[in-house]
Tab-separated table of C-alpha atoms and ligand atoms in Angstrom:
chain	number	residue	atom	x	y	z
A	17	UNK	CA	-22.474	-6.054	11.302
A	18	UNK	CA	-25.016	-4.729	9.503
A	19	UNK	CA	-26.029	-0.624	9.690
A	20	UNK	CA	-29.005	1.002	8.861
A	21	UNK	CA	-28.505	2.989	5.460
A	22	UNK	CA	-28.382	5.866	7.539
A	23	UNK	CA	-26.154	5.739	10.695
A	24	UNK	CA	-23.393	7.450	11.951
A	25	UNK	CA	-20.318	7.037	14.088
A	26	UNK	CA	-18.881	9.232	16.665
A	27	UNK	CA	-15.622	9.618	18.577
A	28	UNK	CA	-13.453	11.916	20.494
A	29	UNK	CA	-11.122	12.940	17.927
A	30	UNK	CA	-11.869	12.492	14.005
A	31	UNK	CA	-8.977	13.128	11.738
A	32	UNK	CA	-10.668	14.003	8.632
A	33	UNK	CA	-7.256	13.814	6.348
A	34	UNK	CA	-6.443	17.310	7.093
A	35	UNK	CA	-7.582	18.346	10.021
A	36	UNK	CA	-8.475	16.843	13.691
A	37	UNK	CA	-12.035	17.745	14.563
A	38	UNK	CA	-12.813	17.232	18.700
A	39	UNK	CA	-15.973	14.940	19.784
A	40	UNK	CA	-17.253	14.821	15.655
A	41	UNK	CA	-19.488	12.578	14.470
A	42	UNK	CA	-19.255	10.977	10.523
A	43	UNK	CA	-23.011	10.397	9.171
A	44	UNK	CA	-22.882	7.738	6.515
A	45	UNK	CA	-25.765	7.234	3.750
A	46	UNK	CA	-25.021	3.857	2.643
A	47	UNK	CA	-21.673	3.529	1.114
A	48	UNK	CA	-21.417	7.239	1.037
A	49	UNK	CA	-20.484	9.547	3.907
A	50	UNK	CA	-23.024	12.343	3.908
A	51	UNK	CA	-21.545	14.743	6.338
A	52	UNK	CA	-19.694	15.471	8.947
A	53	UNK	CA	-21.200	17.233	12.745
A	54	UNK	CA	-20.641	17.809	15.837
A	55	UNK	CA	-21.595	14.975	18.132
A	56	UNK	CA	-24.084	17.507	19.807
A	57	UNK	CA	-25.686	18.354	16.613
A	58	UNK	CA	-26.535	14.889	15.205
A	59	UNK	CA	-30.069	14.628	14.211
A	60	UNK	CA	-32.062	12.460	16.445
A	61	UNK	CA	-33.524	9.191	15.469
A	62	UNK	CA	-30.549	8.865	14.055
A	63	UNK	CA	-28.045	5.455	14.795
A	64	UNK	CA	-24.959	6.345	16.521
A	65	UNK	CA	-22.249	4.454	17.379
A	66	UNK	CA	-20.194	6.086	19.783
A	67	UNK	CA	-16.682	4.777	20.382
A	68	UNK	CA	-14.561	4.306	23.287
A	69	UNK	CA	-13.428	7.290	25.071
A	70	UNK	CA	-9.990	8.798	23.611
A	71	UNK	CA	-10.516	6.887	20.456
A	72	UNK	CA	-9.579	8.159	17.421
A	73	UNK	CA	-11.678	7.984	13.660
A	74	UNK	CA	-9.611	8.272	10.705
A	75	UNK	CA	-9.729	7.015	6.803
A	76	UNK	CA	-9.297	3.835	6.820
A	77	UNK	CA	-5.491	2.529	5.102
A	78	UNK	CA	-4.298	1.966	1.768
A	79	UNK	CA	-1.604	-0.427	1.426
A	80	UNK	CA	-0.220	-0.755	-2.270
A	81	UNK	CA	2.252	-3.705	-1.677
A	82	UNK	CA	0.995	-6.753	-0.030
A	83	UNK	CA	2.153	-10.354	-0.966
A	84	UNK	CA	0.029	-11.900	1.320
A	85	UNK	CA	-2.137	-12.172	4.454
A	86	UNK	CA	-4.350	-14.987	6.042
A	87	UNK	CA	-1.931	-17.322	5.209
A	88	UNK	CA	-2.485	-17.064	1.213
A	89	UNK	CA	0.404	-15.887	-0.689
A	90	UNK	CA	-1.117	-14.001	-4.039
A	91	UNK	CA	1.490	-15.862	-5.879
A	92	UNK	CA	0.129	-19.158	-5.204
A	93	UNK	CA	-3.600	-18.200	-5.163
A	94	UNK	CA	-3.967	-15.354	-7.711
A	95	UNK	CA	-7.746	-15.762	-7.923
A	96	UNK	CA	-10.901	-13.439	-6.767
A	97	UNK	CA	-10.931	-15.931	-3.827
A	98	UNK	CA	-7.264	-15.337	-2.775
A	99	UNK	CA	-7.468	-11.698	-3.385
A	100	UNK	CA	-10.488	-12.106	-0.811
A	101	UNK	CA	-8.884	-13.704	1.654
A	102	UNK	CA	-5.934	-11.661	2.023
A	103	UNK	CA	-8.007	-8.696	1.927
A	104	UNK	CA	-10.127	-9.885	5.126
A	105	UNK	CA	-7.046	-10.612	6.762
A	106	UNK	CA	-5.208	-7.268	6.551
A	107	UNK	CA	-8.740	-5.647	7.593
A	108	UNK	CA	-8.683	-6.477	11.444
A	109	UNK	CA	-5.404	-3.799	11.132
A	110	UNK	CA	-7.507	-1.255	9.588
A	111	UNK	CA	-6.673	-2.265	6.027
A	112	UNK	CA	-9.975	-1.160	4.233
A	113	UNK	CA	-8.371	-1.044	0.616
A	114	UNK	CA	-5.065	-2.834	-0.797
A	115	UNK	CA	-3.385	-4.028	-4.206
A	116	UNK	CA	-2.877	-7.525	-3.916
A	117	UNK	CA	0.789	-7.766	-5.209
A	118	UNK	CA	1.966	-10.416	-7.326
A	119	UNK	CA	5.917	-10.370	-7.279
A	120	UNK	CA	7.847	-11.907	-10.342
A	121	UNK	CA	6.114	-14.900	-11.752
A	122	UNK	CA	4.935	-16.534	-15.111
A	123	UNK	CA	3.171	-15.075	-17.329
A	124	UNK	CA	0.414	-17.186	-16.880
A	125	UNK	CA	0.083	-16.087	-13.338
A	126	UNK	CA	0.170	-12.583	-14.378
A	127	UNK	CA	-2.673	-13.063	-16.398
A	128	UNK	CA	-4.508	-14.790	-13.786
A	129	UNK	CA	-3.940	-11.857	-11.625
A	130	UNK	CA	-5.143	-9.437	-13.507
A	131	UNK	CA	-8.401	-11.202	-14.489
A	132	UNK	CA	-9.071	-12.083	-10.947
A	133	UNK	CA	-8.863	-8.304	-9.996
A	134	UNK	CA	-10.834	-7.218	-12.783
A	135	UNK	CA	-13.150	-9.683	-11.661
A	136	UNK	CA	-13.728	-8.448	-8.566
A	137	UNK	CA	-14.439	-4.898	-9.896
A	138	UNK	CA	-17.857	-3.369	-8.187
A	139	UNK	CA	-18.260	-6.379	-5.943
A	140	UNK	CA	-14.997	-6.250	-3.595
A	141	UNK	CA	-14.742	-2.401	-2.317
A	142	UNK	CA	-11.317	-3.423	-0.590
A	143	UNK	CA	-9.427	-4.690	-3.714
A	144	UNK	CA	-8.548	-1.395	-4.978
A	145	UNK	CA	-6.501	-2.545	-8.235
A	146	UNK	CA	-3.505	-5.055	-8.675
A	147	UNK	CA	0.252	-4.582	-8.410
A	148	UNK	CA	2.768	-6.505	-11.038
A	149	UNK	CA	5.949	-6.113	-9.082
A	150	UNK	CA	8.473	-7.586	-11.827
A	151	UNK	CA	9.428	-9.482	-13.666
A	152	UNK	CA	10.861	-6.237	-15.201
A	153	UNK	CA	13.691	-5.721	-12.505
A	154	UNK	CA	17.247	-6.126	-11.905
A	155	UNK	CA	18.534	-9.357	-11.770
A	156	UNK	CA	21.616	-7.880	-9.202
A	157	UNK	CA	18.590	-6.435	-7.426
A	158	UNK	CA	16.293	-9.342	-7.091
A	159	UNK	CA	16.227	-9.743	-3.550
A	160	UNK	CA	13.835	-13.183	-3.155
A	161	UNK	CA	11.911	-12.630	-6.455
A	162	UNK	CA	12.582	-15.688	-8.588
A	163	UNK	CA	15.402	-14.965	-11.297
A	164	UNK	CA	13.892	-17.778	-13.857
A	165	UNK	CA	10.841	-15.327	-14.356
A	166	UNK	CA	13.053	-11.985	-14.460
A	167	UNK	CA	12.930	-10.882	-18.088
A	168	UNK	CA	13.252	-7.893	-20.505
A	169	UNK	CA	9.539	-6.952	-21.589
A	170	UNK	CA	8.213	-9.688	-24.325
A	171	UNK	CA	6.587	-7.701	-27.717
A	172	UNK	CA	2.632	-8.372	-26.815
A	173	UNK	CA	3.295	-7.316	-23.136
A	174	UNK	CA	1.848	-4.025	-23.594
A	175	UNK	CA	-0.951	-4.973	-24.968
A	176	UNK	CA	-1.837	-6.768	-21.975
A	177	UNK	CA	-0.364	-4.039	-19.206
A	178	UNK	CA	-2.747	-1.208	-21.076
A	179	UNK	CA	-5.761	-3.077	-22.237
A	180	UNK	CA	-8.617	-1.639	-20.815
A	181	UNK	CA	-9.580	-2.529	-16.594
A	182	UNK	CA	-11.496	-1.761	-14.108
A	183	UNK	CA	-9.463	-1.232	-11.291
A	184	UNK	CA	-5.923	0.131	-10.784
A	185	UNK	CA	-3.164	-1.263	-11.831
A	186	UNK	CA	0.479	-0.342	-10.907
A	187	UNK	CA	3.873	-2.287	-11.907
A	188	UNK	CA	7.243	-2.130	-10.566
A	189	UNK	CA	9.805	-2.237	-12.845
A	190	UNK	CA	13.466	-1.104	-12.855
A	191	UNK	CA	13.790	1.318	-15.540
A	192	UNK	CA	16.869	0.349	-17.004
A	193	UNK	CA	15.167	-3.016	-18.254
A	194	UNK	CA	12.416	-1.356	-20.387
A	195	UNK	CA	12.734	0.171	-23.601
A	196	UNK	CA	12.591	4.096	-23.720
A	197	UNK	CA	9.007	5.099	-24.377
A	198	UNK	CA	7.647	1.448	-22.417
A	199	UNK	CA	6.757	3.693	-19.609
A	200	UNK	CA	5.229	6.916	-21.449
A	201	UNK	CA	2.931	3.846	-23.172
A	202	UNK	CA	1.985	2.519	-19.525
A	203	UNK	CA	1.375	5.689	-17.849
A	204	UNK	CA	-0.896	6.342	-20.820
A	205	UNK	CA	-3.121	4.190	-20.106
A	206	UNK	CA	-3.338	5.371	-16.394
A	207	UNK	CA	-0.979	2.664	-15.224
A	208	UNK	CA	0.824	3.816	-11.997
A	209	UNK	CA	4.638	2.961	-12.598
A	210	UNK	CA	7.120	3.051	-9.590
A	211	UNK	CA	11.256	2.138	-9.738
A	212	UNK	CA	12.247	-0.582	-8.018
A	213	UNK	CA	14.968	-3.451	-7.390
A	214	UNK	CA	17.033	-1.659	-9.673
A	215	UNK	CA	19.695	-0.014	-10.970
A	216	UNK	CA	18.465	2.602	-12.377
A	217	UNK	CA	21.653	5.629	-12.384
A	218	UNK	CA	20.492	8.794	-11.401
A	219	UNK	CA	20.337	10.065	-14.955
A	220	UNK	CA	18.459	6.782	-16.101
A	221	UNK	CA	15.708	7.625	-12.947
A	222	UNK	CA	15.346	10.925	-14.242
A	223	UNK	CA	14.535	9.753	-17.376
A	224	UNK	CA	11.885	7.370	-16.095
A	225	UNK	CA	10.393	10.111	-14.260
A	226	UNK	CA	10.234	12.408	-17.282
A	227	UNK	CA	8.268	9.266	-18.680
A	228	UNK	CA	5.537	9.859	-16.023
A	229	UNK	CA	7.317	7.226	-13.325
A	230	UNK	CA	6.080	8.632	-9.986
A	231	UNK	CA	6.562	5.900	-7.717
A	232	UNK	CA	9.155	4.293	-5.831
A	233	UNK	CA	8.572	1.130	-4.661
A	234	UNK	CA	10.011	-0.087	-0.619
A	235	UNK	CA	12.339	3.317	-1.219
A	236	UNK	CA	16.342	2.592	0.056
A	237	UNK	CA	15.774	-1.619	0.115
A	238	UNK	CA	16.441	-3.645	-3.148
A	239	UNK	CA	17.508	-0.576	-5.041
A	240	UNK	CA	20.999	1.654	-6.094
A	241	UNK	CA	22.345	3.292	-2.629
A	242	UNK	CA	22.649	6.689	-2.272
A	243	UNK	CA	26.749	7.334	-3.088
A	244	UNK	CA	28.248	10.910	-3.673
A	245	UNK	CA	28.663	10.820	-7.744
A	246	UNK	CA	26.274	8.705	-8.541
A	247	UNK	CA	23.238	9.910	-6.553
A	248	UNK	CA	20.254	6.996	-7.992
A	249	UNK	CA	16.875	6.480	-7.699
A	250	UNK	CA	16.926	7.524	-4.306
A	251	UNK	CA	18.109	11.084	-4.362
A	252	UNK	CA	16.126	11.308	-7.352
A	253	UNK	CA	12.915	10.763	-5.552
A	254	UNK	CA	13.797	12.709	-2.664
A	255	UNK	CA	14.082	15.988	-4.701
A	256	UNK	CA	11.125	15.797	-6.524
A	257	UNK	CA	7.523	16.932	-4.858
A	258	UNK	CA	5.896	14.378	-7.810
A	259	UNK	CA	7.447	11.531	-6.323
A	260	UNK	CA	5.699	8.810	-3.887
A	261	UNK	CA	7.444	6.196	-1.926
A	262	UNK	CA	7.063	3.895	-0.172
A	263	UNK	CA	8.649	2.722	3.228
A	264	UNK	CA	8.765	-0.133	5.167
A	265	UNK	CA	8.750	0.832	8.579
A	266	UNK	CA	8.872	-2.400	10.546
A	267	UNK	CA	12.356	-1.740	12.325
A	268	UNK	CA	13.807	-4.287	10.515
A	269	UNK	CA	14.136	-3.139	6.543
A	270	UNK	CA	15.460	1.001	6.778
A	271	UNK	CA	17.413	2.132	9.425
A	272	UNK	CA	15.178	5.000	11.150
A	273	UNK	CA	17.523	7.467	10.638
A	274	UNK	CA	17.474	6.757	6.415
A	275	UNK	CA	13.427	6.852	7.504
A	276	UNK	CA	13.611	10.169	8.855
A	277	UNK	CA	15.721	11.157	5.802
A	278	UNK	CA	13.149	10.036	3.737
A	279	UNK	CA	10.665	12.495	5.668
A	280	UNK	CA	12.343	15.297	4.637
A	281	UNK	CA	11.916	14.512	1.045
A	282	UNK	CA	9.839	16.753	-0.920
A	283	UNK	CA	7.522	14.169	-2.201
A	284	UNK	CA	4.783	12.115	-0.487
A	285	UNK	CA	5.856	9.145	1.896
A	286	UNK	CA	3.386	6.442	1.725
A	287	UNK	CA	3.436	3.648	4.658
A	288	UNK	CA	3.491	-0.214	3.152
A	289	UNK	CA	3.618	-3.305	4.546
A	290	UNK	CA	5.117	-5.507	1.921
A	291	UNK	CA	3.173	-8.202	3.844
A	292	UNK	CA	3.236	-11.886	3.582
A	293	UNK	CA	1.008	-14.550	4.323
A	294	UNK	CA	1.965	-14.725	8.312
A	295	UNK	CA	0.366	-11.472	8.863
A	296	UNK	CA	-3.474	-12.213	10.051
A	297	UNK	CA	-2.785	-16.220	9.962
A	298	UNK	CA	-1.565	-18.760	12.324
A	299	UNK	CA	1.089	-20.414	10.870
A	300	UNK	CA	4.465	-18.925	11.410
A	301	UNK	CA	5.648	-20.043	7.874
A	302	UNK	CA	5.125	-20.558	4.181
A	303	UNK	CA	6.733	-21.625	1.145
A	304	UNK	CA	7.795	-18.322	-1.695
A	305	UNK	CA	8.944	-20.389	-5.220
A	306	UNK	CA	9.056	-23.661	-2.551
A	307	UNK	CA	11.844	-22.608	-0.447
A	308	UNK	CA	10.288	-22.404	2.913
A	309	UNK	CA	10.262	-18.621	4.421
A	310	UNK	CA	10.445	-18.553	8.514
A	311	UNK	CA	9.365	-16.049	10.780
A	312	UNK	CA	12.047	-15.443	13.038
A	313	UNK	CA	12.052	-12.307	15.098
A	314	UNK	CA	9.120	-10.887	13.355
A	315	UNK	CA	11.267	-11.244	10.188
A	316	UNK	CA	10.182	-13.119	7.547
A	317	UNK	CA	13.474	-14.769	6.271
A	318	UNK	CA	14.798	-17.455	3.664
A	319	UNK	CA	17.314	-20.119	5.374
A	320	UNK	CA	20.325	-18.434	4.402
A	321	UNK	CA	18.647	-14.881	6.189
A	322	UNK	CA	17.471	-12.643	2.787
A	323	UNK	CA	14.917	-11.025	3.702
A	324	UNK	CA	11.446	-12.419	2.241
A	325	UNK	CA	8.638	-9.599	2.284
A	326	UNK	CA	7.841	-8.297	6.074
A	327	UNK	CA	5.712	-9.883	9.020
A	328	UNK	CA	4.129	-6.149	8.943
A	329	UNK	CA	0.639	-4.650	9.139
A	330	UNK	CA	-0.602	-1.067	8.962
A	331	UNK	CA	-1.672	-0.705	12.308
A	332	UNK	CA	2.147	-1.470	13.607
A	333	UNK	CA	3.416	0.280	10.690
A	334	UNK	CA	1.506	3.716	11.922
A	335	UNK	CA	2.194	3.237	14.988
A	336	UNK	CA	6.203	2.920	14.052
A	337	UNK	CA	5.938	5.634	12.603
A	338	UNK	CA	4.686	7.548	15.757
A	339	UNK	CA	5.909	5.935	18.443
A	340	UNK	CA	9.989	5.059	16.592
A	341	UNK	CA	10.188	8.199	14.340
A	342	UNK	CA	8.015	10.668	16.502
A	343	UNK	CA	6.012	11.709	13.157
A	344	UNK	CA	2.664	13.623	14.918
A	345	UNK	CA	-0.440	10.908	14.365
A	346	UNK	CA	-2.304	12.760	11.482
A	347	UNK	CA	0.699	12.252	9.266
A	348	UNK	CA	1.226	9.006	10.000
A	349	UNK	CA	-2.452	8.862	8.846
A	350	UNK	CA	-1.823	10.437	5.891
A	351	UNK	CA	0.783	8.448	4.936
A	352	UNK	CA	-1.496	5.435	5.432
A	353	UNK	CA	-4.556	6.995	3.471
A	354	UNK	CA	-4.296	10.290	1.623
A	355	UNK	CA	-0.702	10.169	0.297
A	356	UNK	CA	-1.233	6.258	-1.211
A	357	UNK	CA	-5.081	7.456	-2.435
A	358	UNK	CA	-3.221	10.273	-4.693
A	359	UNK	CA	-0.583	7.934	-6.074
A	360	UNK	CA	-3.444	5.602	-7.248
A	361	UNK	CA	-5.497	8.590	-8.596
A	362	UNK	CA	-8.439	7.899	-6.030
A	363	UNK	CA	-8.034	11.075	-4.274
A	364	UNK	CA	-11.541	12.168	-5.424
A	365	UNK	CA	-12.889	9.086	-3.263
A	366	UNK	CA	-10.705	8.057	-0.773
A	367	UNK	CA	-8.255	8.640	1.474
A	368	UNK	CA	-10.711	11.128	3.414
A	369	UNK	CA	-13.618	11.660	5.384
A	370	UNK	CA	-15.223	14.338	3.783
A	371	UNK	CA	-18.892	14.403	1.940
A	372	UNK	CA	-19.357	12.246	-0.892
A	373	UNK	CA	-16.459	9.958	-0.235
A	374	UNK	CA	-16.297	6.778	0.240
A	375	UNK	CA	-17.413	5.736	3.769
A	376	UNK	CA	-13.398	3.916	4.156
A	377	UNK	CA	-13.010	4.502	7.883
A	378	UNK	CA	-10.758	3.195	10.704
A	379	UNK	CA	-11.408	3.226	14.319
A	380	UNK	CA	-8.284	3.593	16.579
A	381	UNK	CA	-7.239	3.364	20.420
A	382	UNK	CA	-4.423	5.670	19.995
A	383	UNK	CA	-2.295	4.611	22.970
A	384	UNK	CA	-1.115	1.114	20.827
A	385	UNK	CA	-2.991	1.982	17.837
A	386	UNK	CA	-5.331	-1.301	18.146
A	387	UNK	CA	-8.499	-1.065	15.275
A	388	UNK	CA	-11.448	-0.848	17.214
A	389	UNK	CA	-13.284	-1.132	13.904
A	390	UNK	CA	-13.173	-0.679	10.345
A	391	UNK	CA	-15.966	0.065	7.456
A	392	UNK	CA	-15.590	-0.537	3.746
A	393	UNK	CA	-18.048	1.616	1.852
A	394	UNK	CA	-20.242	1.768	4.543
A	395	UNK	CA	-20.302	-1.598	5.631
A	396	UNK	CA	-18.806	-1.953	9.687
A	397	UNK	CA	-16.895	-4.865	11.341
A	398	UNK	CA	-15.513	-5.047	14.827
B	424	ZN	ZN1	10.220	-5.905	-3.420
């Protein structure tokens, strides 16, 4: 679809990333929005779409963790073209900016990765940054990721992680696989570093975190349980109103009761989908390091039943989070947009509709939170 530079959208109820604002219309210059108004206040001359009745506009989501979509797997494609692909895919559920994720892999891949995304800087709005997760991790915590490419951090790594980018970049690592100062060094250089499949002790989290590790990547799966002496990673991120993680809420990977838990943390929950390729495609299965991965159940699963990545997109995921865990709609929003827009330091842009941000919207139906529509800086479809 194309819009006049100047054109505006209107619905019932606009959820601006703090507040809910009744029959509110969202005037967009360009890739810009330029204000927001009451529907009966809009200028005239002006175009106006107006969306279905009850429907709900909201910024659009930010998913930091996704494998896959379209049926491309990152891993397999890391190029500006796969990137692409799974980006278009994860937009028809209201996706409008992700980190293509490129789990444990070779170190030529990992280069690959990050030039494609780099590449991509100022011509694909969606692709936000990149996401290494591994090969710094736990080998007892590996869940699917490939144990011939989990390693200890090689001497010119750094070099690589910090040289200079264009676009975010965050890595998952387990912290007790890095040398002390590896993360103060990342975080440096405006990295975004997050715990997980690990190990990590409790003491050896805090640590990390006094190193400027924020993040906590799938938060309960793939990681050190909760037990009553040794506390871990997750007790460590619940405590602490710096930390963001990030939950899987497909019914499948955390219990809803260790979800609800994780609500009453006092840092910011962030919705992901850890999607693979199924999601947006038509084939119900795909090969991760050549085993094949089936989608049984809406699970994506390996032949002996380990979990491989989720079937999940952010539309369900919201709407899990509603609809299974009773959270009110806004938050669920907020977890989708705000919450992962601050962990990424793009707070100042995204993550609301408010003037001078970017014009990253979502169109809802509320009752089974179907997209109606989505716009990336500006630009509509659906
Ligand atoms: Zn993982």
């Amino acid at each position: 679809m194309t819009e006049p530079a100047l054109h505006a959208i209107a619905a019932d109820h606009v959820f601006d990333g703090t507040a809910v604002r009744e029959r509110t219309a969202v005037v967009i210059d360009g890739t810009r929005i330029a204000r927001l108004v009451p529907t009966t206040e809009l200028p005239g001359g002006i175009t106006v779409r107006i969306l279905p009745e009850g429907a709900w506009l909201a910024p659009g989501f930010i998913d930091l963790q996704v494998n896959g979509g379209g049926d491309v797997l990152f891993n397999d494609q890391p190029t500006a073209q796969g990137a692409r692909a799974i980006a278009a895919a994860h937009r028809k559920f209201g996706t409008t900016g992700l980190l293509p994720t490129l789990i444990t892999d070779s170190p030529e891949k990992t280069g690959l990765a990050l030039e494609a995304v780099n590449a991509l800087a100022g011509r694909e709005p969606g692709i936000l940054g990149l996401h290494l997760e591994g090969p710094y991790l736990s080998p007892e915590k590996r869940g699917v990721h490939d144990p011939r490419h989990i390693r200890r951090p090689h001497a010119d790594d750094l070099a690589l992680l910090t040289a200079p980018r264009h676009r975010v970049l965050l890595v998952t690592l387990a912290p007790e696989v890095v040398p002390p100062g590896f993360i103060t060094e990342l975080v440096a250089a405006g990295v975004r570093v997050s715990l997980g499949h690990s190990m990590a002790s409790y003491r050896e989290t805090m640590a990390a975190m006094a190193e400027g590790l924020v993040g906590f990547t799938h938060l309960f799966n793939a990681m050190r349980p909760l037990a009553s002496r040794e506390p871990g990673p997750i007790a460590a991120a619940l405590q602490s109103p710096d930390a963001c993680y990030g939950l899987i809420v497909d019914g499948v990977h955390v219990h809803p009761a260790m979800l609800r838990l994780a609500l009453r943390g006092a840092g910011r929950p962030i919705l992901v989908t850890d999607a693979m390729p199924p999601v947006g495609g038509v084939r119900a299965s795909f090969a991760l390091y050549g085993r094949a991965i089936e989608v049984q159940d809406g699970r994506c699963v390996t032949g002996d039943g380990t979990l491989a990545g989720t079937n999940l997109d952010m539309a369900s995921s919201v709407r899990n989070c509603v609809h299974v865990l009773n959270v009110p709609l806004p938050d669920a929003l907020r977890f989708a947009s705000a919450h992962p827009a601050m962990f990424l330091g793009l707070d100042h842009m995204l993550g609301r509709l408010a003037v001078g941000y970017r014009a990253d919207l979502v169109a809802l139906d509320p009752k089974n939170m179907t997209v109606i529509a989505t716009w990336v800086a500006g630009s509509g479809e659906g």
